[in-house]
Amino acid sequence: MRTAPNVTKVECLADHSDNLREVATLHFEEWPSPKLGDSIAARAKTLSTCCRRGEIPLGVIALDRDKRRHLLPLLLTLLFLGATNPAAAADRAASSSDRTQCSSAKPDVAITACTHVIEDKHEDDDIRAAALRNRASFYSQQSDFEHAIADYTMALKHPEPHRVQANLYLNRGLMYFRKGDQDLALADYGEAVTLDPKLATAYTNRSAILIARGDNDAAIADLDRVIALNPKDSAVYVTRGEAYAHIGNQDRAVSDYTKAIEIDPANAMAWRDRAAIYRKLGDNTRAVADATEAIRLEPGMATAHLVLGLSLQATGDTQGAMGELSNAIQLNPSDAQAFKARGDMYAAQGDSTLAIADFSQAIAIDAGMTDAYINRGVVYLAKSNWDAAIADFSTAIALDPTRPAAYLNRGQAYGARHNRDPAIADFTIAIKLDPGSVQAYLLRAFYRQQGGDNKGAIDDYSHVIEANPKDAEALRGRGYSRTKLHENDAAITDLTAAIALNPKDALAYNFRASAYAAKEDLKRANIDEATARQLDPKVR
């Protein structure tokens, strides 16, 4: 006679913004099928013993039809044997259908039946407690989290072995999680592992919340415990790999994904997530191979098509990349990242109409996608739609004030509208956020120069030249500002260097002509002026 239950895993998936996230699993206890040769009395005795040990199923709903068929007569027998006198037995017999339906009926019917059992004061306390747990499970199936939580809370007041209490905390924690109350879910998962340190699912569920909160080190510690308890669980390695990826430990992430694949070569998520890490590491050949395998295993996995599309784009396969991104969108029309990625490709190809359409769709799906606003703003900027560009960059800044690209691009739009002071202010913030932004220095120098701040312009041009001594535009700009400050020798040096780098720069010749003229070297001034006009008749 068997005295221990098997365990079946029921995946409880949750949607995460990172979109490459493995999720927690929820364990339901499942009773093995009774031996056909066992007598009814023997089966009832076995089940009664396991009830006392806390090994009764938390929810018979987890059983498949075949096993449920074997178990129900056993459960009914136990219920009947619980009568202590003929009158009580008669009362129980009257509600035998309730007891049956409380274990196996559809949720609406089962909840009513379980309620009858729970409210039957003549019923055995253990049976009423089991009905309470079952009713909680049926409520959870209906996503009625409040009632499920209430039932689990009431069930916890009934004296039970630690193992049963641990599972009750686990299940109530899951209800809190699904309800959106992560703090209470964490508290319940903590109670569960305190009562049963070997309850792997509680660690797994807790790690999912910790990852979502960015506490990846704590999540890894929980997942280490799960792996110690069950080293053959491929899904747990995927989850820990994700946590390692979040803290930047790409090597450990790849190692975990590889282990997951070794345990279960059909784990499409492991192939997809390893592909994403390879892409991040710049190994796009491996990324393409892994993403392709993920799609072979699960053709409908939209995120695998997204990773493949991005990886193909990096290899230069524009056509293949566009096709995979379109596949990702077709499979999941709510994937903002896929629309944004395809919009990037359209923008790179110069198709501003389709680029704007994709960026707009990404924003419609995810109004907080800062990159989509920035990239759409860049397309508007290229179309000289300054107001639309400024609006997008301003929204991006409101969403994330730490993005230098938003300030840099908005500054250009302000400058194009001849709003010099706001442009300079934006370039200044961009430089503060990214002191190495050569372009921000170059643009601020131009507008400072335009506003008559030649000293400030010289400082900015000098930053650019220090970063790149062969920047002809910066040399010409600094040379021009030096002529305005009557630093003619230094100006001639800069302008000569600019001309050497770009012999067809008419402005550089014209500015040097002015410097020579200021030094009364009219011969050289005339030669430079003539060369400037020859290169560009419009130069004055």
XYZ file of C-alpha atoms in Angstrom, residues 471-473 475-476 493-503 505 508:
18
model
C 37.853 66.999 -36.855
C 37.978 69.557 -39.700
C 34.655 71.159 -38.750
C 39.135 73.222 -36.369
C 37.365 75.553 -38.801
C 46.912 77.654 -37.564
C 43.466 76.112 -37.000
C 42.152 77.051 -40.441
C 45.265 75.753 -42.180
C 44.826 72.428 -40.389
C 41.148 72.351 -41.415
C 42.065 73.002 -45.070
C 44.693 70.265 -44.996
C 41.995 67.832 -43.848
C 39.411 69.156 -46.333
C 40.946 71.084 -49.249
C 36.226 73.697 -47.573
C 37.843 77.644 -44.143
